[in-house]
Amino acid sequence: MTARLPGPPPSWLVLLLTCLFAACASLPRPVVLDRSLSTSKSTAMADVQQRAPQAFARAEQLRLKAEEALSNDKPVLSEALAEQALVAFERAALQARMVQVRQRLAKTKVEVERRTQQVAELAALQTRAAEATKQLELRLEIEKHALPRAAIEPGGGVRRATARVEAARSIVQSAQLLCVAAKLLAPENATVVRVLREVEDLASSLQTLQPHEALAQAMDARMRCLTVLSEVRSEDRTLSSADPADALLSKLSPSLAELRPHRDDRGIVLTAYDIWSEAGELTRQGRELLDRIVPIARTNDLNMLVVVYRDGKQALPRAPNDLEQVLLSAGIDASVQVVAELPSLLEVSSGQARQVRTEFVLVTQ
Amino acid sequence: MQSIHSLLRRWPVWSLTSLFAVSTWAATQPLGERVTTLLAQQAPATAETERAERMARDALERAKRAAASEQAALRESADVLVETAHEWAQLRAELSELDKLEKRSVEAQARLQELDSQLKREQAHLEETEARRGRALAELEKLAPTSPSSTATPETELQP
């Protein structure tokens, strides 16, 4: 008995089975759907889910709809929905970034507000401290000059006598300038007027005095002028105001650096060289300089003391008196003084030393 | 004049009405037109905004083609494509909002830094003034031990 081996299946059966398998196989997943799934499950999205939960939920819902569409045999719709879900995830990430930036901005704003308040408090404190310090320093200055001066003994030879006369001249000149500054601040003040007259008298009678007496009187005169200037200032100063000279000096320092702005007992000093022509009139450079200084004095309501220093070799500038008129007509109370050159505390080059030095003193309260 | 005041007093009513009108107009406007309106708005020219605009226009174009298609499956996806275009257009608008926010944040940071420096300067200035005051007080006490106390400001008054 021989067994019958089964033969190859009929071709119609093979075709039928292939069709059946093809019908049962799932549809291919759109790539974009996989991308939306991986985006949804990424670690970056965990943070987004916390910061922008609604936007994330919406994107996730779209992704689920895409999955559903695929399971409903709608691959084209599924692909479109998955694409929309991807954009929605991107928007959710963006909204999370916006939340972050908003939080940072709000925090910075609070800090800015706090700092502004701190700066204002510190500035107010500084104003009070500066005022208290200024009062103390004024008092110190007066007390120092009120100390009994050591007696100046006569004698000491010709050289010492000459030196004493020179020193006395220099000190009287400085006293005069201090008194003029005080007069600019308080023109009606009887004490200021009296002390200035006394100092002017002393300046004219200096040659008639013994050198030691001349020096002693010059020192006393300077002390008196400094005292009246300090008194005039403390009468005018209000407790709420900061030191205006300090504030103005820091404001002027960058813009007028070439004039070496600095402070002395009189106020803010701006020093210019060679602003007078041979004929004794202001040069173009001098006029330009004046055009820069006058508005500052006017804006800050300051009086101006102009001191033109000269030595014996230089021609006396003619214009100073005209300059006083010019300044007065510009609305500035001014006084122009031409004085003999004194040894300067400022470092000057040899070239500058040969030039006429002019000081524009903005007399501060 | 009185009528102007009465109008001004009713500003909440006006603003709510305007808001309602704007949202109604936006809701009735077809989505495709809303995409075009959004894309017409100014946005900073960055790679991100340009990409969003390009994608929005592309999605809108595909939506038009899908709507006109003979295949039902394609026609079915047309609305979703318009919504996708709308998503891109909104993303572009949000990018521009984020850009503005970031600029404001940078400005605020710069202001904070400036204030920090100012604070340091003020502190240094105050310390300097305090030192000057201390020196003046010491000198005054040396000169006249009893006199300065009357004019000196008590230390506690100047403490921050």
Short mmCIF file of C-alpha atoms in Angstrom, two decimals, chain A residues 58 62 74 76-77 80-81 83-84 87-88 90-91 94-95 97-98 101-102 104-105 108-109 111-113 115-116 118-119 122-123 125-126 128-137 139-140 143-144 147 243 246, chain B residues 48 51 62 73-74 76-77 80 83-84 87-88 90-91 94-95 97-98 101-102 104-105 108-109 111-112 115-116 118-119 122-123 125-126 129-130 132-133 136-137 139-140 143-144 147 151 153 157-160:
data_model
loop_
_atom_site.label_atom_id
_atom_site.label_comp_id
_atom_site.label_asym_id
_atom_site.label_seq_id
_atom_site.Cartn_x
_atom_site.Cartn_y
_atom_site.Cartn_z
CA ARG A 58 -4.93 69.94 24.23
CA LEU A 62 -5.16 65.84 19.32
CA LYS A 74 -8.51 56.79 8.33
CA VAL A 76 -4.95 60.47 5.92
CA LEU A 77 -7.00 62.09 8.68
CA ALA A 80 -3.26 65.46 9.48
CA LEU A 81 -4.31 65.24 13.13
CA GLU A 83 0.68 67.00 12.36
CA GLN A 84 -1.69 69.35 14.17
CA VAL A 87 2.31 71.99 16.25
CA ALA A 88 0.17 72.01 19.39
CA GLU A 90 5.36 73.10 19.96
CA ARG A 91 2.92 75.79 21.09
CA LEU A 94 6.42 77.98 23.75
CA GLN A 95 3.77 78.79 26.32
CA ARG A 97 8.77 79.34 27.96
CA MET A 98 6.48 82.36 28.17
CA VAL A 101 9.91 84.53 31.14
CA ARG A 102 6.85 86.11 32.76
CA ARG A 104 11.39 85.99 35.68
CA LEU A 105 10.13 89.41 34.59
CA THR A 108 12.93 91.28 38.33
CA LYS A 109 10.27 93.97 38.56
CA GLU A 111 13.61 93.53 42.68
CA VAL A 112 13.77 96.76 40.66
CA GLU A 113 11.08 98.27 42.86
CA ARG A 115 16.25 98.56 44.73
CA THR A 116 14.65 101.87 43.68
CA GLN A 118 16.65 101.37 48.70
CA VAL A 119 18.45 103.87 46.46
CA LEU A 122 20.08 105.81 50.84
CA ALA A 123 20.07 109.07 48.86
CA LEU A 125 20.23 109.44 54.19
CA GLN A 126 23.22 110.69 52.24
CA ARG A 128 21.13 114.34 55.65
CA ALA A 129 24.62 113.01 56.37
CA ALA A 130 26.19 115.42 53.87
CA GLU A 131 24.34 118.33 55.39
CA ALA A 132 25.36 117.39 58.93
CA THR A 133 28.96 116.94 57.77
CA LYS A 134 28.98 120.24 55.97
CA GLN A 135 27.73 122.03 59.08
CA LEU A 136 30.42 120.35 61.15
CA GLU A 137 33.11 121.24 58.64
CA ARG A 139 32.06 124.98 62.27
CA LEU A 140 35.48 123.35 62.28
CA GLU A 143 36.90 127.20 65.13
CA LYS A 144 40.27 126.57 63.53
CA LEU A 147 42.29 129.77 67.49
CA ASP A 243 25.67 120.20 49.17
CA ASP A 246 29.55 118.83 45.33
CA GLU B 48 11.42 80.61 13.94
CA ARG B 51 9.33 78.89 9.55
CA ARG B 62 -2.67 71.75 1.23
CA ALA B 73 -10.39 60.63 2.55
CA LEU B 74 -8.43 63.69 1.43
CA GLU B 76 -12.05 64.74 5.16
CA SER B 77 -8.61 66.00 6.22
CA VAL B 80 -7.86 69.57 10.06
CA GLU B 83 -6.80 74.10 11.82
CA THR B 84 -3.12 73.15 11.56
CA GLU B 87 -2.00 76.56 14.88
CA TRP B 88 1.09 77.67 12.95
CA GLN B 90 -0.94 81.35 16.34
CA LEU B 91 2.52 79.97 17.05
CA GLU B 94 3.07 83.78 20.23
CA LEU B 95 6.69 83.82 19.12
CA GLU B 97 4.82 87.95 21.99
CA LEU B 98 7.64 85.92 23.55
CA LEU B 101 8.49 89.62 26.70
CA GLU B 102 12.13 88.64 26.49
CA ARG B 104 11.20 93.54 28.44
CA SER B 105 12.90 91.02 30.68
CA ALA B 108 14.36 95.00 33.43
CA GLN B 109 17.56 93.07 34.11
CA ARG B 111 17.72 98.41 34.95
CA LEU B 112 18.30 96.15 37.95
CA LEU B 115 20.27 100.20 40.21
CA ASP B 116 22.68 97.76 41.85
CA GLN B 118 23.82 103.03 41.86
CA LEU B 119 23.17 101.45 45.23
CA GLU B 122 25.40 105.58 47.12
CA GLN B 123 26.68 103.27 49.84
CA HIS B 125 29.33 107.90 49.05
CA LEU B 126 27.56 107.56 52.38
CA THR B 129 30.55 111.18 54.12
CA GLU B 130 30.36 109.31 57.42
CA ARG B 132 34.38 112.86 56.78
CA ARG B 133 31.86 113.56 59.52
CA ALA B 136 35.40 116.62 61.49
CA LEU B 137 33.86 115.58 64.81
CA GLU B 139 38.95 117.46 65.08
CA LEU B 140 36.26 119.63 66.63
CA LEU B 143 39.72 121.94 69.38
CA ALA B 144 36.79 122.51 71.71
CA SER B 147 31.20 122.66 71.64
CA THR B 151 25.75 120.85 66.39
CA THR B 153 23.78 115.00 64.51
CA GLU B 157 19.84 109.40 63.25
CA LEU B 158 21.97 108.66 60.20
CA GLN B 159 21.90 104.91 60.36
CA PRO B 160 20.09 103.28 57.44
#
